Coordinates of C-alpha atoms in Angstrom, one line a residue:
Chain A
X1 CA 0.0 0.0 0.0
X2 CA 2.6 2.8 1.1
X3 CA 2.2 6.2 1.8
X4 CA 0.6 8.9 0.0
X5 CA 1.2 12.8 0.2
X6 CA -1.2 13.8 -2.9
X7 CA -4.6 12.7 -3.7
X8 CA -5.0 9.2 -4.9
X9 CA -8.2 7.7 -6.6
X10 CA -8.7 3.6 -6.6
X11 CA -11.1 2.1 -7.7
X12 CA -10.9 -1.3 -5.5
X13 CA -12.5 -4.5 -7.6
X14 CA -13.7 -7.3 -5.2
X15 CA -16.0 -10.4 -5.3
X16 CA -16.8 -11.0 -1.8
X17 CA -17.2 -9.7 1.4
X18 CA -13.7 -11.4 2.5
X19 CA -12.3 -9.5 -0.2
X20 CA -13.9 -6.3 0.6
X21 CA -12.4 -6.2 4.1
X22 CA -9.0 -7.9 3.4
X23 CA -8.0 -4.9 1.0
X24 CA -9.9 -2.2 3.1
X25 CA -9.2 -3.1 6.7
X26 CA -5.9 -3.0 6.2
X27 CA -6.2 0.4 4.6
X28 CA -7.9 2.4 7.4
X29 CA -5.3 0.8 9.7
X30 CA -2.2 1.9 8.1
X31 CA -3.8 5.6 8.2
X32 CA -5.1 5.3 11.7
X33 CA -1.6 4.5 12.2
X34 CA 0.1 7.2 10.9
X35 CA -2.3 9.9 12.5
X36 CA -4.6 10.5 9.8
X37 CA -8.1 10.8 9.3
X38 CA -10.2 8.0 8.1
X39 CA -14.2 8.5 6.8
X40 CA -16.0 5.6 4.8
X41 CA -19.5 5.8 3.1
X42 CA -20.7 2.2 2.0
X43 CA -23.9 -0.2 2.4
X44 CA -25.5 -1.1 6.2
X45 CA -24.1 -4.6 5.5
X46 CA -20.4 -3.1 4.6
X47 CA -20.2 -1.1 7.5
X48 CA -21.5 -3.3 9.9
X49 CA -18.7 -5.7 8.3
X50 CA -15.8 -3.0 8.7
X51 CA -16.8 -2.3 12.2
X52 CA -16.4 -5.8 13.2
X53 CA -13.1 -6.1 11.3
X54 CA -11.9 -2.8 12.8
X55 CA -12.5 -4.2 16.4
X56 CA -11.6 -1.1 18.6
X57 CA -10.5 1.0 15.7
X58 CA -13.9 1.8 14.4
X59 CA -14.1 4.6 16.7
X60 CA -11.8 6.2 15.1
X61 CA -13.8 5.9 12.1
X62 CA -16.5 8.0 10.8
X63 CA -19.5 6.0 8.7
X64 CA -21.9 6.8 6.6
X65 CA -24.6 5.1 4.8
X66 CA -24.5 5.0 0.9
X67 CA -28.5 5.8 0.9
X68 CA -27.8 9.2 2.6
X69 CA -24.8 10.0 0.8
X70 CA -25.1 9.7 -3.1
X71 CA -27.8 11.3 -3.8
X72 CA -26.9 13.8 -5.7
X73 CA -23.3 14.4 -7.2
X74 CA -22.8 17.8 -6.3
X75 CA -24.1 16.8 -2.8
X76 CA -21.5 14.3 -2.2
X77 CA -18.8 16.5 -3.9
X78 CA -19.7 19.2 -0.9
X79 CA -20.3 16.2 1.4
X80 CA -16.3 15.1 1.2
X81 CA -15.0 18.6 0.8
X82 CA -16.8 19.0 4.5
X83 CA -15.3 16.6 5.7
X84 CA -11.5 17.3 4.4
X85 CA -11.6 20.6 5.5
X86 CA -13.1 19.3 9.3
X87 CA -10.0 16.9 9.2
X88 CA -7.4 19.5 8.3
X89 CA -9.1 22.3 10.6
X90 CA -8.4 19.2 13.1
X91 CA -4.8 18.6 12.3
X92 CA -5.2 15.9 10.3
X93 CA -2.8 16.5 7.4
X94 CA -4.4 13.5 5.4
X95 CA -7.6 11.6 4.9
X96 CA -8.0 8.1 3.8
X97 CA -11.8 8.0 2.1
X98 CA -13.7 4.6 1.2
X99 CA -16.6 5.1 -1.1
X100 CA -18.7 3.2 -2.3
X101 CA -20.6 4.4 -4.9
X102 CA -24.4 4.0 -4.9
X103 CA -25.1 3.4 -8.8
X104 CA -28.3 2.6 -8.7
X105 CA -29.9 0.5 -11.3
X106 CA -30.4 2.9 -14.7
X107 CA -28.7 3.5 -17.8
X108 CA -29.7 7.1 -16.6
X109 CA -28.3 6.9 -12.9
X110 CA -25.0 4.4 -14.3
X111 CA -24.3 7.6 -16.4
X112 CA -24.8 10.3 -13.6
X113 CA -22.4 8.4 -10.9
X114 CA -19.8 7.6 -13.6
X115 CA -19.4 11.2 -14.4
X116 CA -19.4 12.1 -10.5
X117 CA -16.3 9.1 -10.1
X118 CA -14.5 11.2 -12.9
X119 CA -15.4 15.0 -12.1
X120 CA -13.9 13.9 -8.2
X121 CA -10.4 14.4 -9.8
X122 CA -10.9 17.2 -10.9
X123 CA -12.5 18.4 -7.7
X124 CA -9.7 17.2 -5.4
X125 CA -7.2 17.0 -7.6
X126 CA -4.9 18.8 -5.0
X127 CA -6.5 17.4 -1.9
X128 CA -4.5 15.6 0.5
X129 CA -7.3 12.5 0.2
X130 CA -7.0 9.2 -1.0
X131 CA -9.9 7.9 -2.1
X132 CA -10.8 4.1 -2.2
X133 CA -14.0 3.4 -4.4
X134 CA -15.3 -0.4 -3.8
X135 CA -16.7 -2.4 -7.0
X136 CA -18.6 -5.3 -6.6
X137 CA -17.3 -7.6 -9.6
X138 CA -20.7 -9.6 -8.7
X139 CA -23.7 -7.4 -8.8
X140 CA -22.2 -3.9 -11.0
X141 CA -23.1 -4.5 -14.6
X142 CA -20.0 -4.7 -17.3
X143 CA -20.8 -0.7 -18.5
X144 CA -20.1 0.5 -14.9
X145 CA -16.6 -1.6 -14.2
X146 CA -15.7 -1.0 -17.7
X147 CA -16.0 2.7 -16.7
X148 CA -14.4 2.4 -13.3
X149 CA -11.0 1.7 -15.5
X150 CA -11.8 5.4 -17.2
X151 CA -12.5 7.2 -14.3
X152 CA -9.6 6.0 -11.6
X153 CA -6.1 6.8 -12.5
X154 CA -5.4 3.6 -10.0
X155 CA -6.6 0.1 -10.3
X156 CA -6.8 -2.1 -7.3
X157 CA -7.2 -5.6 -7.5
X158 CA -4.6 -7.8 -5.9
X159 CA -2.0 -5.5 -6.2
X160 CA -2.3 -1.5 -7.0
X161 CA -1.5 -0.7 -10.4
X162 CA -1.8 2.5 -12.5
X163 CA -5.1 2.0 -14.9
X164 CA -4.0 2.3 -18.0
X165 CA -7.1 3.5 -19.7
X166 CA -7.6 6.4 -17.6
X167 CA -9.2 9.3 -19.3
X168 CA -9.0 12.7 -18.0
X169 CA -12.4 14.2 -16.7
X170 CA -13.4 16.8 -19.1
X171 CA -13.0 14.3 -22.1
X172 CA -15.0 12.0 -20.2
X173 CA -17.7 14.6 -18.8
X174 CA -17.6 15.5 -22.6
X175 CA -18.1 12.0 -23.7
X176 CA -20.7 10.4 -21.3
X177 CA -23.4 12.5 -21.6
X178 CA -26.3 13.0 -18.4
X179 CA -29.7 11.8 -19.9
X180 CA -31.8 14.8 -19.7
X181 CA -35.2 14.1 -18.0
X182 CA -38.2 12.9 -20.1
X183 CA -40.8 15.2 -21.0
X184 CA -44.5 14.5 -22.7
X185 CA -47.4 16.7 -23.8
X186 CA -47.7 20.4 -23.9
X187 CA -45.5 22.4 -21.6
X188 CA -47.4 24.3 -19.1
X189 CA -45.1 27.6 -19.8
X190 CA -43.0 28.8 -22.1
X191 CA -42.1 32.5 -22.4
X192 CA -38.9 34.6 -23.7
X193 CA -37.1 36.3 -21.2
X194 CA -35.2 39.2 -21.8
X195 CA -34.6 41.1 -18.9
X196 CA -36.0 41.0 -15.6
X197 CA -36.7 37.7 -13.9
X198 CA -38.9 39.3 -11.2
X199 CA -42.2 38.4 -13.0
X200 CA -40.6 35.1 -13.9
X201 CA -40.2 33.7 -10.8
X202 CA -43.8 35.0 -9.9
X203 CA -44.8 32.1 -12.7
X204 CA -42.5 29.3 -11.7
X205 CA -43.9 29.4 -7.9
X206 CA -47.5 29.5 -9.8
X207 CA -46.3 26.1 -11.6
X208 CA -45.0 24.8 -8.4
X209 CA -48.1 25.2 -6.9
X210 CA -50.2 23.3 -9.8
X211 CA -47.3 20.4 -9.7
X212 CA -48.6 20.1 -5.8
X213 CA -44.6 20.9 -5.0
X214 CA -43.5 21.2 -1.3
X215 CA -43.6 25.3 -0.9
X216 CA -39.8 24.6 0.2
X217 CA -39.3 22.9 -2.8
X218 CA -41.2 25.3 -4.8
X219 CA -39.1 27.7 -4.2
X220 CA -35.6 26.0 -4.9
X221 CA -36.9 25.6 -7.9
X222 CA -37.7 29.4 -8.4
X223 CA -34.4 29.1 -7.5
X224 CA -32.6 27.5 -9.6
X225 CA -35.3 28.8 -12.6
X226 CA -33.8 32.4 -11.8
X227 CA -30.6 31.0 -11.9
X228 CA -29.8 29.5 -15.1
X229 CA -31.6 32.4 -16.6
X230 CA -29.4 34.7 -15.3
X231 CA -26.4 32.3 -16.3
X232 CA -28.8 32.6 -19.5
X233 CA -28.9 36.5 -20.1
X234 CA -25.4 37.2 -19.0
X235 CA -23.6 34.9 -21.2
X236 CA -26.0 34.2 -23.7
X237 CA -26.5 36.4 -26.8
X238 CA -30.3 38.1 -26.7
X239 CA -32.8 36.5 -25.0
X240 CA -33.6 33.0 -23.1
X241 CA -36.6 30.4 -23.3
X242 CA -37.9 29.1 -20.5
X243 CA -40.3 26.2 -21.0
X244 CA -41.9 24.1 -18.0
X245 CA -43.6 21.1 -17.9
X246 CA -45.9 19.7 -15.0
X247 CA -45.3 15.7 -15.2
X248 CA -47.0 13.4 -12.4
X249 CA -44.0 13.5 -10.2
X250 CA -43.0 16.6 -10.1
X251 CA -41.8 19.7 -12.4
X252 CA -39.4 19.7 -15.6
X253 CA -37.8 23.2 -16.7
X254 CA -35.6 24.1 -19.6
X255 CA -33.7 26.8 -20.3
X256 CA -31.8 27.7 -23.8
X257 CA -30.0 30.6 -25.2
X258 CA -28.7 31.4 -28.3
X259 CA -24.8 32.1 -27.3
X260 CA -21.8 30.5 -27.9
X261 CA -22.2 27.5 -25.9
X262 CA -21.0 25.9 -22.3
X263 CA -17.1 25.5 -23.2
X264 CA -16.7 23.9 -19.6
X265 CA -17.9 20.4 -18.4
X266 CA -17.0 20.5 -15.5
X267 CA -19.3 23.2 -14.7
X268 CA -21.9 22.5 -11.9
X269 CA -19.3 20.0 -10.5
X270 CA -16.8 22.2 -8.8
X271 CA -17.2 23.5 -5.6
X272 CA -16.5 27.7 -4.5
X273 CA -13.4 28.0 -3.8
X274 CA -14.1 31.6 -1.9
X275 CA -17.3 33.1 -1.6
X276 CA -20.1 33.2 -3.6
X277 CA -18.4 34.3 -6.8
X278 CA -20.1 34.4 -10.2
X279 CA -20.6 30.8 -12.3
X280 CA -22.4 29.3 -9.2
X281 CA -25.2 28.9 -10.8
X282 CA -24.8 25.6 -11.9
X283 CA -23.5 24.6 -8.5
X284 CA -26.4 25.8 -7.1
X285 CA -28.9 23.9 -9.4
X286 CA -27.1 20.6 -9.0
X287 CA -27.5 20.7 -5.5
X288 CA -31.2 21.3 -5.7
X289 CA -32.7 19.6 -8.8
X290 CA -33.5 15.7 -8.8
X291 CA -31.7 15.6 -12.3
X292 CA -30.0 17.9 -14.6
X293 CA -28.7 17.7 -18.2
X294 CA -26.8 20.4 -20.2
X295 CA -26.7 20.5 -24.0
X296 CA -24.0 22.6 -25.3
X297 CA -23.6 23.4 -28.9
X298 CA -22.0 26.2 -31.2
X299 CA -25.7 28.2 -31.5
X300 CA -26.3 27.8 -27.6
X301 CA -26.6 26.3 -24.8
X302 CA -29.9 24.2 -22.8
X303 CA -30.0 23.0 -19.6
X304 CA -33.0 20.7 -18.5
X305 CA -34.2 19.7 -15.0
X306 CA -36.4 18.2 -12.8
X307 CA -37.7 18.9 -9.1
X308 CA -39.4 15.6 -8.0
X309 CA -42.3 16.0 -5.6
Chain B
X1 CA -38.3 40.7 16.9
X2 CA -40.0 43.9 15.7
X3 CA -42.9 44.5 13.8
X4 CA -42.3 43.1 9.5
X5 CA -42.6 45.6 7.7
X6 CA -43.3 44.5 3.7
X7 CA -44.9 45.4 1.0
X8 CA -45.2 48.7 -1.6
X9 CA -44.3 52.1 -0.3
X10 CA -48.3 53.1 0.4
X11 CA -48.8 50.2 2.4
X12 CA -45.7 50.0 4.7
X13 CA -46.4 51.9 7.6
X14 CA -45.0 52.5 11.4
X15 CA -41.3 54.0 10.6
X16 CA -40.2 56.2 12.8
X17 CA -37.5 59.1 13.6
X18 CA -34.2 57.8 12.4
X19 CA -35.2 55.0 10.5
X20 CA -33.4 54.1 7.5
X21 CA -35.5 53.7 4.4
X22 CA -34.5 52.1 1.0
X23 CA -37.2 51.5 -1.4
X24 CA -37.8 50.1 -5.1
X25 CA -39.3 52.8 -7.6
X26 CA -40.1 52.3 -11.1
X27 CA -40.6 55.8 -12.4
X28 CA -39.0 58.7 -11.3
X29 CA -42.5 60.0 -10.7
X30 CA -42.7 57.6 -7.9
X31 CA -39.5 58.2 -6.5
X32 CA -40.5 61.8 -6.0
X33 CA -43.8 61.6 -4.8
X34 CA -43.2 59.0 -2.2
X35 CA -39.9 60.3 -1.1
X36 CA -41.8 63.7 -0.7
X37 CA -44.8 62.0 1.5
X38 CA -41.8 60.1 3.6
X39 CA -39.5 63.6 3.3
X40 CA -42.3 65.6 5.0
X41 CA -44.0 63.8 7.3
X42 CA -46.1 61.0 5.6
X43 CA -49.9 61.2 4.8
X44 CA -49.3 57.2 4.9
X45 CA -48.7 57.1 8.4
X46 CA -47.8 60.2 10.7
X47 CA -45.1 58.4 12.3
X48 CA -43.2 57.9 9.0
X49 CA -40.8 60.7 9.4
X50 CA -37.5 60.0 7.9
X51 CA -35.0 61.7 9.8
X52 CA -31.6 61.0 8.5
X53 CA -31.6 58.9 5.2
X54 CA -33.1 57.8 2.8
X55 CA -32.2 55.2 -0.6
X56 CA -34.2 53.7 -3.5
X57 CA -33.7 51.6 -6.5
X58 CA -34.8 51.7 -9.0
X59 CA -36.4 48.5 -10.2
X60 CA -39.3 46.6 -12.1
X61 CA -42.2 46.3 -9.4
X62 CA -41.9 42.3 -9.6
X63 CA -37.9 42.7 -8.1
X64 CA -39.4 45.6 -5.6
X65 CA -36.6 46.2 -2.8
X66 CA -36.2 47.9 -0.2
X67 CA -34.4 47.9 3.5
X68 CA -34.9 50.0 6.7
X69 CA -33.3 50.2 9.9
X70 CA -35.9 49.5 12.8
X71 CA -36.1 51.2 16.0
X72 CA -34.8 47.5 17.6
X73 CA -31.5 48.9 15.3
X74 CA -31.6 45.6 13.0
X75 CA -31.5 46.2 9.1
X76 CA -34.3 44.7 7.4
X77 CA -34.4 43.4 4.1
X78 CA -37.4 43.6 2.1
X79 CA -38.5 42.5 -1.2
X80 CA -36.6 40.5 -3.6
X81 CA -32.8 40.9 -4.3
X82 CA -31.2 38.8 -7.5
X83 CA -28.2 39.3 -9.7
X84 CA -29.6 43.0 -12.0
X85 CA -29.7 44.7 -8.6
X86 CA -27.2 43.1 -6.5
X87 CA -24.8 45.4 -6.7
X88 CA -26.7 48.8 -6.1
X89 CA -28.3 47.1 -3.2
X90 CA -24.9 46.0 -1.6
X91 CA -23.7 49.7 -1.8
X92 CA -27.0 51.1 0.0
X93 CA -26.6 48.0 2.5
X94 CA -23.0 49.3 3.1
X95 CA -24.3 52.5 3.6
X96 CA -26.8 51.3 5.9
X97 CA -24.2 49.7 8.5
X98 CA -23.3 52.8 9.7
X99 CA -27.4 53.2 10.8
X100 CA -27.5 49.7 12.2
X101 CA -28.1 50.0 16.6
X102 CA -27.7 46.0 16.6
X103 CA -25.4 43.5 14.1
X104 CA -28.9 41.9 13.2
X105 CA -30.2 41.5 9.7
X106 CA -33.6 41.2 9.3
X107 CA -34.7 38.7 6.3
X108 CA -37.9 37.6 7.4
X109 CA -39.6 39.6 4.4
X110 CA -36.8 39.3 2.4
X111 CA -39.0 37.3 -0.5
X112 CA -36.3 36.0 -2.7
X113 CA -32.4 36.5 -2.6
X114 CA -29.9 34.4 -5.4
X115 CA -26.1 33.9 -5.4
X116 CA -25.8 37.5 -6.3
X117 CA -27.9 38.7 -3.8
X118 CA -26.5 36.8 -0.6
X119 CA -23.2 38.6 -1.9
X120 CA -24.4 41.7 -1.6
X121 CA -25.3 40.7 2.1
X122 CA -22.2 38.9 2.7
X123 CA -20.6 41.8 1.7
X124 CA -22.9 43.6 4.5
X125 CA -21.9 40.7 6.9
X126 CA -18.2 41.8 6.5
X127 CA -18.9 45.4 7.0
X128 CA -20.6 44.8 10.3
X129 CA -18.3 42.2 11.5
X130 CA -15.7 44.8 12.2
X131 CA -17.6 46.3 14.4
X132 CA -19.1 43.4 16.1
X133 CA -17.7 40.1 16.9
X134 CA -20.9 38.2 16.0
X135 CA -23.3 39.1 13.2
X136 CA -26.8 37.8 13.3
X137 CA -29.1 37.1 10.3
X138 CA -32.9 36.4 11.6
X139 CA -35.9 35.2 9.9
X140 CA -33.8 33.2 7.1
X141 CA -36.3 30.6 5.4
X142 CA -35.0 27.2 4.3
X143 CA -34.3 28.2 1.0
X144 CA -32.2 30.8 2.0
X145 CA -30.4 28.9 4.5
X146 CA -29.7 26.0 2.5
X147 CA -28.1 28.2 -0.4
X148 CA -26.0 29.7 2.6
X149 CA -24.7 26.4 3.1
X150 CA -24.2 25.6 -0.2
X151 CA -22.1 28.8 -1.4
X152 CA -20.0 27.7 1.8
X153 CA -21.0 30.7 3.4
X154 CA -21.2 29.6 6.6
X155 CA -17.4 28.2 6.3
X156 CA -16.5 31.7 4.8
X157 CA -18.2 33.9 7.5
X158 CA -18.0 31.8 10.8
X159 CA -19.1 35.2 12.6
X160 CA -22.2 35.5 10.9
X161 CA -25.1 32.8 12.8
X162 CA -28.4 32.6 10.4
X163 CA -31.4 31.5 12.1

C-alpha cells in the first residue's frame, strides 16, 4: 500500500465480502496508524462488516450510509469537501476516504455516478485525500466496471496498479453525456425572457403550486429557474426560453439561449473555492434539482431539469 | 423581533425618527412623490418621518426592494434581491451599517435573494463584522439557508449565525 502525500483515486474490484475487508481493513489501519483521518461511506451490510473487522479501531472511524450520501453528485462533492476541510481544521494533514458508490440501477443513474467518479479528480485534484472506491465484480453491470477503468487513474485488484485507460475528466464529462429528463405533452409555460426575472419567478412558484410541489421545494426551484436564466442573459446572446412542464411527479424546466455555448464540463461539478463568486449557478442547481442535463452546442446552450415532488 | 414591515411604499407603515428607508421605484415620478410623502411627514402614516436617510432603487415592481433600519436597530431586508440589482443594493446596504443599533439583519420579508444577492449581504456581513464580533441574520427561510450552506458561506463567515 505505502504512503501517500497527494490525492490518490482507486477504484478497489472485489467479489466478496472477505475480499472487501482484506483490502480495506488493512487500509484504514495503516492511516489510523500514521495519524490520519479515516471517513468511509458504504452499504448497512459493509459497515456493519468494517466495524467488526476494525475491532476497537472503528471509533476512530466515521461511517456513513451509501442511501444518505449519493444522492446527488454535487451533494457528495460538498459532502467530502466538508469533511477534508473538518480533518485539516483538526490537524489531520491526510484523509483516507472509502466510497462506495451508490449506482443505482439505470442507464440514466449508471451515467450520472460515472461522471461524479471522474469529475472527483478534478475536484480534489490537489487534496491531500486518497480515495478508495469499492466495486462489486458480482452485482455492477459490465458498463459501470468497464467505466471504473476510465474514471480511476489507479486500479486495485490484488496489487495496486496505474489504470491504463484512464481518461481525464473533461473528455469523459464530454463523452458520457447526463440523460436529460423525459418530458411528454404540452408544456405548461413557455415565455422569452429578456430582462428582468422578477415576474418570472412569480410564474414558476404558480407552476409549483399546480405540480402540488413542497412550498420549500417550490421555491428551490424558483431558485434554480432564476438562476440559469441569469447564467442565461449574461452569457448568452439576446434573450432566453424558459419552458416548463408539470409531469406526475414533479416539475421539468428548460432553459436555452442562443450564445456561444457551455465550453466547460465541469461546470456545476466544482465547488466555490471563496465566496459566492459568479458561475455558481450551476453549483447551485445541481445541489437542488433531482436531475439535470446540459446541451451545449455552437448556437447555444440548454440545460433541462427536474424537481421531484 | 419587531414589527415586519413589507410590501409597496403606500402600504408600509410605522417607521419612525431615524429610520433608515430604501425602497424600489419604477418611475421617477414615484420616487419623487413618495420620497416627498416620507420627506415631510407621511400622509401614509404620521409616524413615518425619515430623519436621517433615505435610498431607492430603481427596479421593475416584480424585483421591488427595499431595506430599513428598525427602532430595535436591526436592518431589514425587504423584497426581492437577485443578480440585476445586487450590486446597487450591496452599496446602500454598506451604507446602511453605519445606521444599524444592533449587528442583526432582518430577512424575514426578504422574498427571494440568489447567489448575487447573498453577496451583496455577505458583503454587509463583513462590513458589520468589524464592528461586532458576531453578526446575526434572523428570519432566514429554508431556501435561503440551505443556499448559505451551499455557497459555503457559513465556512466563509463563521461570525455570521443565520437562524
Amino acid at each position: 500500500m505505502g504512503r501517500s502525500n497527494g490525492f490518490e483515486h482507486d477504484a478497489l474490484f472485489y467479489e466478496t465480502d472477505d475480499q472487501f475487508a482484506a483490502a480495506l481493513v488493512p487500509f484504514l489501519r495503516e492511516g489510523l496508524r500514521q495519524g490520519q483521518a479515516a471517513v468511509v461511506a458504504t452499504t448497512r451490510d459493509h459497515i456493519a462488516l468494517l466495524r467488526d473487522e476494525l475491532g476497537r479501531d472503528a471509533v476512530s472511524v466515521h461511517f456513513i450510509e451509501d442511501d444518505e450520501w449519493y444522492v446527488r453528485p454535487a451533494r457528495t462533492i460538498a459532502g467530502w469537501q466538508r469533511w477534508l476541510d473538518e480533518f485539516a481544521a483538526g490537524g489531520f494533514a491526510y484523509t483516507r476516504v472509502v466510497g462506495e458508490v451508490k449506482f443505482g440501477s439505470t442507464d440514466q443513474t449508471h451515467a450520472t455516478w460515472t461522471r461524479f467518479e471522474s469529475a472527483l479528480n478534478a475536484a480534489f485534484g490537489h487534496a491531500p485525500a486518497w480515495i478508495v472506491c469499492p466495486y462489486n465484480l458480482r452485482t455492477q453491470p459490465e458498463r459501470v466496471l468497464k467505466d471504473a477503468w476510465r474514471t480511476h487513474p489507479t486500479i486495485w485488484t490484488v496489487e495496486r496498479e496505474p489504470s491504463h485507460r484512464y481518461v481525464d475528466p473533461a473528455a469523459l464529462l464530454s463523452e458520457i453525456h447526463e440523460p436529460a429528463p423525459a418530458v411528454n405533452g404540452e408544456p405548461s409555460l413557455e415565455l422569452v425572457i429578456s430582462d428582468g426575472l422578477g415576474d418570472v419567478r412569480t410564474l414558476v412558484r404558480a407552476i409549483g403550486d399546480q405540480a402540488r410541489l413542497p412550498a420549500d421545494r417550490a421555491e428551490e426551484l424558483t431558485l434554480v429557474v432564476s438562476e440559469i436564466a441569469a447564467n442565461a442573459l449574461r452569457h448568452g446572446e439576446g434573450p432566453c426560453r424558459l419552458t416548463l412542464w408539470v409531469r406526475e411527479d414533479g416539475v421539468v424546466c428548460e432553459v436555452s439561449d442562443r450564445g456561444e455555448g457551455l465550453h466547460n464540463p465541469l461546470a456545476g461539478y466544482l465547488p466555490p473555492e471563496r465566496e459566492a463568486s459568479s458561475g455558481m449557478g450551476l453549483w447551485i442547481a445541481q445541489h437542488f434539482c433531482d436531475s439535470l442535463a446540459i446541451r451545449a452546442g455552437d448556437h447555444g446552450t440548454t440545460v433541462r431539469f427536474s424537481f421531484n415532488r | 423581533m419587531g414589527e415586519r414591515k413589507t410590501g409597496s411604499i403606500a402600504q408600509v407603515t410605522g417607521l419612525g425618527p431615524g429610520d433608515h428607508v430604501c425602497w424600489a421605484f419604477t418611475s421617477d415620478d414615484e420616487h419623487r412623490d413618495a420620497g416627498d410623502v416620507y420627506l415631510t411627514g407621511g400622509v401614509f402614516d404620521p409616524d413615518a418621518r425619515i430623519a436621517n436617510y433615505v435610498s431607492m432603487v430603481r427596479q421593475t415592481p416584480a424585483t421591488a426592494f427595499h431595506l430599513h433600519g428598525g427602532a430595535d436597530g436591526a436592518i431589514r431586508l425587504v423584497g426581492e434581491v437577485d443578480f440585476a440589482y445586487a450590486d446597487r443594493i450591496s452599496e446602500i446596504l454598506a451604507s446602511s451599517v453605519r445606521d444599524a443599533g444592533e449587528p442583526v439583519l432582518d430577512v424575514w420579508s426578504l422574498r427571494f435573494a440568489d447567489a448575487a444577492g447573498l453577496r451583496a449581504i455577505v458583503a454587509t456581513v463583513r462590513e458589520l463584522a468589524t464592528f461586532h464580533e458576531q453578526v446575526r441574520i434572523t428570519g432566514a427561510t429554508s431556501t435561503f439557508r440551505n443556499l448559505w450552506r451551499v455557497l459555503r458561506l457559513d465556512d466563509q463567515l463563521p461570525t455570521a449565525v443565520v437562524d
